[in-house]
Amino acid sequence: EIVLTQSPGTLSLSPGERATLSCRASQSVSISYLAWYQQKPGQAPRLLIYGASRRPTGIPDRFSGSGSGTDFTLTISRLEPEDFGVYYCQQFGSSFTFGPGTKVDIK
Amino acid sequence: QVQLVESGGGVVQPGRSLRLSCAASGFTFSTSPMHWVRQAPGKGLEWVALISYDGDNKYYTDSVRGRFSISRDNSKNTVSLQMNSLRPEDAAIYYCATTLRGSYRNPFEFWGQGTRVTVSS
């Protein structure tokens, strides 16, 4: 099973700041099979990034993804108030696993 | 628009059974794989089960294999999760999710709002 590790566990930032979230896999993951989700309290997760760097329709371009192999990054260029929540990475190349999440909260 | 609506959650005693359902609309259900994902209180996301578009292939996470069974009815646009021998650690919000991209090797584009399962005596 591919295990995903996310860091940091919590990121305390102010609106307008840049957020950099890391996801590390225990084995190499094809770039095509890595996704990021956002979840706000009381809501279902929402797909943010797939194929490591592609955004679904409607996702703002301040969200970007990068990486390859075992190391992937989600960057939020300038935090908006609505961006605070928990972010999960997921791999779906070998079964399906999620990382433990990174909470982005207001500093 | 795509809609997934889960139902069937509730409070159940350990060892008992519960059946969850997910009603789908707004897309061609019969060509879409369907997943169940759960989230224990205050915890992260855990993939539970997958059923292929035609119901021929089913996959489970290790902790539920042999106890849970996923099924679908393409004539009614519904997917179900039969949960037997429930354990306290099965308590969670259960989400159904799908991709419209055909193959199940795709991200979970659409999610329902979830149904809560509590396992307690």
CSV table of C-alpha atoms in Angstrom, one decimal:
chain,number,residue,atom,x,y,z
A,1,GLU,CA,0.0,0.0,0.0
A,2,ILE,CA,1.2,3.5,-0.9
A,3,VAL,CA,1.3,5.7,2.2
A,4,LEU,CA,1.0,9.4,1.9
A,5,THR,CA,2.5,11.8,4.4
A,6,GLN,CA,1.6,15.5,4.5
A,7,SER,CA,3.4,18.3,6.1
A,8,PRO,CA,3.1,20.5,8.0
A,9,GLY,CA,0.2,19.2,10.0
A,10,THR,CA,-1.1,22.8,10.5
A,11,LEU,CA,-0.2,25.9,8.7
A,12,SER,CA,-1.2,29.3,10.3
A,13,LEU,CA,-1.2,32.1,7.8
A,14,SER,CA,-2.8,35.4,7.1
A,15,PRO,CA,-4.9,36.3,4.1
A,16,GLY,CA,-2.7,37.3,1.2
A,17,GLU,CA,0.1,35.1,2.2
A,18,ARG,CA,1.5,32.2,0.2
A,19,ALA,CA,0.8,28.6,1.4
A,20,THR,CA,3.0,25.7,0.5
A,21,LEU,CA,1.7,22.2,1.4
A,22,SER,CA,3.8,19.1,0.9
A,23,CYS,CA,2.7,15.5,0.2
A,24,ARG,CA,5.3,12.7,0.2
A,25,ALA,CA,4.5,9.1,-1.0
A,26,SER,CA,6.1,5.9,0.3
A,27,GLN,CA,6.6,4.8,-3.3
A,28,SER,CA,6.7,6.6,-6.6
A,29,VAL,CA,3.3,7.8,-7.9
A,30,SER,CA,2.7,8.7,-11.5
A,31,ILE,CA,2.0,12.3,-11.9
A,32,SER,CA,-1.3,11.3,-13.5
A,33,TYR,CA,-2.5,9.7,-10.4
A,34,LEU,CA,-2.1,12.4,-7.7
A,35,ALA,CA,-4.9,14.8,-6.6
A,36,TRP,CA,-5.5,17.4,-4.0
A,37,TYR,CA,-8.8,18.1,-2.2
A,38,GLN,CA,-10.0,20.9,0.0
A,39,GLN,CA,-12.5,20.3,2.8
A,40,LYS,CA,-14.2,22.9,5.0
A,41,PRO,CA,-15.9,22.1,8.3
A,42,GLY,CA,-19.2,20.3,7.8
A,43,GLN,CA,-18.7,20.0,4.0
A,44,ALA,CA,-17.7,17.2,1.6
A,45,PRO,CA,-14.3,17.4,0.1
A,46,ARG,CA,-13.8,19.3,-3.1
A,47,LEU,CA,-11.4,18.3,-5.9
A,48,LEU,CA,-8.8,21.1,-6.4
A,49,ILE,CA,-6.0,19.6,-8.4
A,50,TYR,CA,-5.6,16.4,-10.4
A,51,GLY,CA,-2.9,15.0,-12.6
A,52,ALA,CA,-0.6,16.7,-10.0
A,53,SER,CA,-1.1,20.1,-11.7
A,54,ARG,CA,-4.5,20.4,-13.5
A,55,ARG,CA,-7.4,22.4,-12.1
A,56,PRO,CA,-11.1,21.4,-12.6
A,57,THR,CA,-13.4,24.0,-14.0
A,58,GLY,CA,-14.2,26.7,-11.4
A,59,ILE,CA,-11.0,26.3,-9.3
A,60,PRO,CA,-9.2,29.6,-9.1
A,61,ASP,CA,-5.7,29.8,-10.6
A,62,ARG,CA,-4.2,30.8,-7.3
A,63,PHE,CA,-4.2,27.0,-6.6
A,64,SER,CA,-1.4,25.2,-8.3
A,65,GLY,CA,0.2,21.8,-8.0
A,66,SER,CA,3.6,20.5,-8.8
A,67,GLY,CA,5.9,17.6,-8.2
A,68,SER,CA,6.8,14.1,-9.4
A,69,GLY,CA,7.9,10.7,-8.1
A,70,THR,CA,7.4,10.8,-4.4
A,71,ASP,CA,7.2,14.5,-3.7
A,72,PHE,CA,4.3,16.8,-4.5
A,73,THR,CA,3.4,20.3,-3.6
A,74,LEU,CA,0.2,22.3,-3.5
A,75,THR,CA,0.7,26.0,-3.6
A,76,ILE,CA,-1.9,28.7,-2.8
A,77,SER,CA,-0.4,31.9,-4.2
A,78,ARG,CA,-2.4,34.4,-2.1
A,79,LEU,CA,-4.7,33.1,0.6
A,80,GLU,CA,-8.3,34.2,0.5
A,81,PRO,CA,-10.5,34.0,3.5
A,82,GLU,CA,-12.4,31.1,1.9
A,83,ASP,CA,-9.3,29.1,1.5
A,84,PHE,CA,-9.0,28.1,5.1
A,85,GLY,CA,-9.7,24.5,5.8
A,86,VAL,CA,-8.1,21.1,5.5
A,87,TYR,CA,-6.2,19.9,2.4
A,88,TYR,CA,-5.7,16.3,1.5
A,89,CYS,CA,-3.6,14.7,-1.1
A,90,GLN,CA,-4.7,11.4,-2.7
A,91,GLN,CA,-3.1,8.8,-5.0
A,92,PHE,CA,-5.2,6.5,-7.1
A,93,GLY,CA,-2.5,4.7,-9.1
A,94,SER,CA,-2.4,1.7,-6.7
A,95,SER,CA,-5.7,1.3,-4.9
A,96,PHE,CA,-6.7,4.6,-3.3
A,97,THR,CA,-5.1,6.3,-0.4
A,98,PHE,CA,-5.4,9.8,1.2
A,99,GLY,CA,-2.8,11.7,3.2
A,100,PRO,CA,-3.7,12.7,6.7
A,101,GLY,CA,-4.3,16.3,5.7
A,102,THR,CA,-2.9,19.7,6.3
A,103,LYS,CA,-5.0,22.2,8.2
A,104,VAL,CA,-4.7,25.8,7.0
A,105,ASP,CA,-6.0,28.2,9.6
A,106,ILE,CA,-6.0,31.9,10.1
A,107,LYS,CA,-3.1,33.3,12.0
B,1,GLN,CA,-25.9,19.3,-12.4
B,2,VAL,CA,-24.3,16.3,-10.8
B,3,GLN,CA,-26.0,15.3,-7.5
B,4,LEU,CA,-25.2,12.5,-5.2
B,5,VAL,CA,-27.5,12.1,-2.2
B,6,GLU,CA,-26.6,9.5,0.5
B,7,SER,CA,-29.1,8.0,2.9
B,8,GLY,CA,-29.4,5.2,5.4
B,9,GLY,CA,-27.1,6.3,8.2
B,10,GLY,CA,-28.0,6.1,11.8
B,11,VAL,CA,-27.2,4.6,15.1
B,12,VAL,CA,-26.5,0.8,15.2
B,13,GLN,CA,-25.2,-1.6,17.8
B,14,PRO,CA,-21.8,-3.3,17.3
B,15,GLY,CA,-22.3,-6.5,15.4
B,16,ARG,CA,-25.4,-5.3,13.6
B,17,SER,CA,-25.9,-4.4,10.0
B,18,LEU,CA,-26.8,-1.2,8.1
B,19,ARG,CA,-27.4,-0.5,4.4
B,20,LEU,CA,-26.4,2.9,2.9
B,21,SER,CA,-27.6,4.2,-0.4
B,22,CYS,CA,-26.5,6.9,-2.8
B,23,ALA,CA,-29.0,8.3,-5.3
B,24,ALA,CA,-27.3,9.8,-8.4
B,25,SER,CA,-28.6,12.3,-10.9
B,26,GLY,CA,-27.3,14.8,-13.5
B,27,PHE,CA,-24.9,12.5,-15.3
B,28,THR,CA,-24.8,9.1,-17.1
B,29,PHE,CA,-24.7,6.9,-14.0
B,30,SER,CA,-24.3,3.6,-16.0
B,31,THR,CA,-20.9,4.6,-17.3
B,32,SER,CA,-19.4,5.9,-14.1
B,33,PRO,CA,-17.5,4.0,-11.4
B,34,MET,CA,-18.7,4.7,-7.9
B,35,HIS,CA,-16.8,4.9,-4.6
B,36,TRP,CA,-17.6,5.0,-0.9
B,37,VAL,CA,-15.2,7.1,1.3
B,38,ARG,CA,-15.6,7.5,5.0
B,39,GLN,CA,-14.4,10.0,7.6
B,40,ALA,CA,-14.3,9.1,11.3
B,41,PRO,CA,-15.1,11.9,13.7
B,42,GLY,CA,-12.2,14.4,13.7
B,43,LYS,CA,-10.2,12.2,11.4
B,44,GLY,CA,-9.1,12.2,7.7
B,45,LEU,CA,-10.5,10.5,4.6
B,46,GLU,CA,-10.4,6.8,4.1
B,47,TRP,CA,-11.4,5.1,0.8
B,48,VAL,CA,-13.8,2.2,1.5
B,49,ALA,CA,-15.0,0.6,-1.7
B,50,LEU,CA,-15.3,0.9,-5.4
B,51,ILE,CA,-17.7,-0.6,-8.0
B,52,SER,CA,-17.1,-0.5,-11.7
B,53,TYR,CA,-19.6,1.1,-14.0
B,54,ASP,CA,-21.2,-2.3,-14.8
B,55,GLY,CA,-21.0,-3.8,-11.4
B,56,ASP,CA,-18.7,-6.5,-12.5
B,57,ASN,CA,-15.7,-5.4,-10.5
B,58,LYS,CA,-15.7,-4.5,-6.8
B,59,TYR,CA,-12.8,-3.5,-4.6
B,60,TYR,CA,-12.5,-2.9,-0.8
B,61,THR,CA,-10.1,-1.6,1.7
B,62,ASP,CA,-8.7,-4.4,3.8
B,63,SER,CA,-10.5,-3.4,7.0
B,64,VAL,CA,-14.0,-3.9,5.5
B,65,ARG,CA,-13.4,-6.8,3.1
B,66,GLY,CA,-15.7,-9.7,4.0
B,67,ARG,CA,-18.0,-7.5,6.0
B,68,PHE,CA,-19.1,-4.8,3.6
B,69,SER,CA,-20.6,-5.3,0.1
B,70,ILE,CA,-21.0,-2.6,-2.6
B,71,SER,CA,-23.6,-3.0,-5.3
B,72,ARG,CA,-25.4,-0.8,-7.8
B,73,ASP,CA,-28.6,-0.6,-9.7
B,74,ASN,CA,-28.1,1.2,-13.0
B,75,SER,CA,-31.8,1.2,-13.7
B,76,LYS,CA,-32.4,3.2,-10.6
B,77,ASN,CA,-29.2,5.2,-10.6
B,78,THR,CA,-28.3,4.1,-7.1
B,79,VAL,CA,-25.2,2.6,-5.4
B,80,SER,CA,-25.4,0.8,-2.1
B,81,LEU,CA,-23.1,-0.2,0.7
B,82,GLN,CA,-24.2,-3.2,2.8
B,83,MET,CA,-22.4,-3.1,6.1
B,84,ASN,CA,-22.4,-6.2,8.3
B,85,SER,CA,-20.7,-7.0,11.6
B,86,LEU,CA,-20.3,-3.4,12.3
B,87,ARG,CA,-17.5,-2.3,14.7
B,88,PRO,CA,-17.1,0.9,16.7
B,89,GLU,CA,-14.2,1.8,14.4
B,90,ASP,CA,-16.7,1.9,11.4
B,91,ALA,CA,-18.4,4.9,12.9
B,92,ALA,CA,-17.9,7.8,10.4
B,93,ILE,CA,-19.5,10.0,7.8
B,94,TYR,CA,-19.8,7.9,4.6
B,95,TYR,CA,-19.6,9.7,1.3
B,96,CYS,CA,-20.3,8.4,-2.1
B,97,ALA,CA,-18.1,9.8,-4.9
B,98,THR,CA,-17.6,9.5,-8.6
B,99,THR,CA,-15.7,10.5,-11.6
B,100,LEU,CA,-17.2,11.2,-15.0
B,101,ARG,CA,-14.0,10.3,-16.8
B,102,GLY,CA,-14.8,6.6,-17.3
B,103,SER,CA,-11.9,4.8,-15.8
B,104,TYR,CA,-11.8,4.4,-12.0
B,105,ARG,CA,-8.1,5.5,-12.2
B,106,ASN,CA,-9.3,9.1,-11.9
B,107,PRO,CA,-9.8,11.6,-9.1
B,108,PHE,CA,-13.1,11.8,-7.2
B,109,GLU,CA,-14.7,14.8,-9.0
B,110,PHE,CA,-18.1,14.7,-7.3
B,111,TRP,CA,-19.1,13.9,-3.8
B,112,GLY,CA,-22.3,13.6,-1.9
B,113,GLN,CA,-22.9,15.4,1.4
B,114,GLY,CA,-22.5,12.2,3.4
B,115,THR,CA,-24.5,10.2,5.8
B,116,ARG,CA,-23.4,9.6,9.4
B,117,VAL,CA,-23.1,6.1,10.9
B,118,THR,CA,-22.7,5.7,14.7
B,119,VAL,CA,-21.8,2.3,16.1
B,120,SER,CA,-22.6,2.2,19.8
B,121,SER,CA,-24.2,0.0,22.3
